[in-house]
Every structure is written in C-alpha cells, then in structure tokens.
C-alpha cells in the first residue's frame, strides 16, 4: 500500500503534457495558455467618452451656467468630423471618440439642450469622463501570462487585443467506463433483484465536463474480461486517458486490474487513503488508466486526488492541487491513523473563518453525505483522532452558499 503523496507523485511523473495547438478563442475556455500574450495596440484604442453628454473645453465651463453651440452629434462607432472650438460643444455618446479640441465631457444630466444651444449647469475639470487610449492596457503590456487557465474574462481580454487564435495546450479526451454485473443504466425504471442504478458514470462525466475536458462515455460493462478488454482497448485508442469505476477490489469478479495488466501494465495498486484505497493506476499503449473503486464516495475522492491533478498536468497547468483552507472542526472525529482520511464536511462561515461539520455518514457508499458536503477535510497519516474544536485543512470543491440550503 503506497502513501498517498508518493502515489500522486508517481502519477504526475508518468502522465505527459499534451501538445500545444493554435486554437480559436471560442474553443479555449478552461484551457491553459502556452505563451505570454501582449497587447499589440493600446486598450482602449482611442480616447473616448465614459458618459453620454457633451464634449467641451474645460476652460469654457469654469463658470456655470454657460450656454454653448452644439456643432455635431457623435454616436459610438463613428468618428467626429469636426473639432470643438471655444464656445462650442459636440454631443457625444459613451464609447464615441473624443473630438479634437475637447478635453472634458459634461454628463447629459448636467445639461439642457434647446435647438443647437446647450446650457451647462455643472462644470468639470479637464479629463473628466474621458477614457484615455491605453488607460486599461498599454501597447506591448502583458495581457495574460503563459500558464493561465483561461476563464471567461481572460477570453474577453484576449479578444479585445485581437489574440483570436492563442497557443494553448490541447484539450484532452477522457474515456469513462463503469463496470459491474449489478450496475444498470440509471434510467432503468424497475430494478431486478440485486441490481443498482449506476451513478459513477454520470458523476464522472459531470466532474470531467466541469474540468473542461472532452468526454468519451463508454457506458457500463459487466464483470466480463472480454467486454472489459474491448472497452479498455477502445479507450486507449480514442482517448488521452481512461477512467474506470469498480472492479479493482479483492473480489473474485474484480477484473479491471487483471485486464489492465494484460493489455498494458499496472503501475501501482492500493493507496493508504480512505476512502479510495483500492485505486489502481496503469498504462495501456501510452494511455494512462485511472482504476477508481466502485463505491461512489471513493470514486469522487480518488478522482479529486489523482485524476483531477493528472488532467490539469496534461493540460499544461502549473497549478494542480486545490488550495488548502484552514478550518475548525465542529465535532470530534476518529479516523484510521495509518491512512490519509478524507472526511466529508459541510462548511459554515463564522467571522469569516471556516467551520466544518460532517455532512452525514462516512462510509464510502454514502453518496447522499457527499452531495451535502462542500469540502473534504484532510486528516493526514499519523493523526487519527481530531477533537471537537481541532484544526483541519479543507479541500473545498464548492462554496457552501452554492449548496442552496443552509445546512445538511
Ligand atoms: P466494486 O469495487 O466493483 O466491488 O464495487 C464496490 C461497490 O460499489 C459495490 O457495492 C458496487 O455495487 C458499487 N458500484 C460499483 N459501480 C457502481 C456504479 N457505477 N454506480 C454506483 N455504485 C457502484
Ligand atoms: Mg464490481
């Protein structure tokens, strides 16, 4: 049985970073930039108005009220034809270029127009409500650094400088396979004796989508070596990684490890963690296989500890693990000191600090307690018991506010 950290290190040393490809910006959400992107021109590209109002000379509005002659209207998207002379104003919309001669903008709320005359009731020093060229990003400035995992706002900023096809690490395709003779599609209305609705496939497909990878759903196969061989061979041909659930324990029908050994190689099996101990890791024709246990909570915990960091590594991310948040445990927990234990907890905030309490039963089949949890409280090897009020470290996978309920 391997210590968790050693097993994680071995996985990360084995999986390879995917190639870099130029990709249309609209397909880059969640991908990692492989190059620094700099602005080829300033943003905004030209001086423009921050308000709907009148572009004027500040010197003309030092004493108010004052009446000026409106010589032109400039909407956003148009360039002014004229400049603003002394005693003149140009009606201007937000985002429209500043006309030459004008150095300030009077908000429309502080004006009254009649015909081509506008009376200004509140003055404004030079530069008021003017957005300068380069005020957001100077020409040549860094817009996004290599290693940035692109979120919606990064895409926006890259679009603004015309970086329409950045170089990013390719998006991985991950094959998902559930195993078990008892597992039937979750859409099944009536269960025969001994059957259960498969939940692991759906949960895995969903966490993978959330991570931003392409999913190849291989469905469910029974505990049958031939079917398993065919599915894993397909996964290794068509995907960059394979994630399976079930079939890696000590049972007579636990065939995933045997077939993995036959088609490729088992790198290691069993990790000193709870839940998730029977986790198996191997390679088939260069494709890493993450053999998750069958119990639904073990699936999620092993996914978080192995699959998520490995995929982020393949995607070129320099940041692989969730940040650890210090918290106070509300109640005593007693765990196995020989393993790294992940306690499923719900989080509440008290004076801005996190408090954690168990979100339900802690057996590895209790999916409802995982659904009620916001975080995994990590109890490292050698600790065992944590008293009520004791300090723990949280790996948060959700804000408690997003749960929609005040508590479990
Ligand atoms: P195994 O590791 O194959 O022995 O499975 C361990 C436990 O997880 C058994 O109780 C299985 O019935 C259950 N299990 C396996 N696969 C799934 C699945 N896809 N969805 C829900 N439970 C499962
Ligand atoms: Mg099974």
PDB file of C-alpha atoms and ligand atoms in Angstrom, residues 179-180 182 223 246-247 254, ligand 2:
ATOM      1  CA  UNK A 179     -18.033  -1.848 -14.504  1.00  0.00           C
ATOM      2  CA  UNK A 180     -20.164  -4.325 -12.571  1.00  0.00           C
ATOM      3  CA  UNK A 182     -25.124  -5.370 -10.851  1.00  0.00           C
ATOM      4  CA  UNK A 223     -17.672  -8.216 -14.922  1.00  0.00           C
ATOM      5  CA  UNK A 246     -15.378  -0.684  -9.912  1.00  0.00           C
ATOM      6  CA  UNK A 247     -13.593  -3.985 -10.309  1.00  0.00           C
ATOM      7  CA  UNK A 254     -12.745  -7.659  -9.857  1.00  0.00           C
TER       8      UNK A 254
HETATM    9 MG1  LIG B   2     -17.799  -4.538  -9.192  1.00  0.00          MG
END
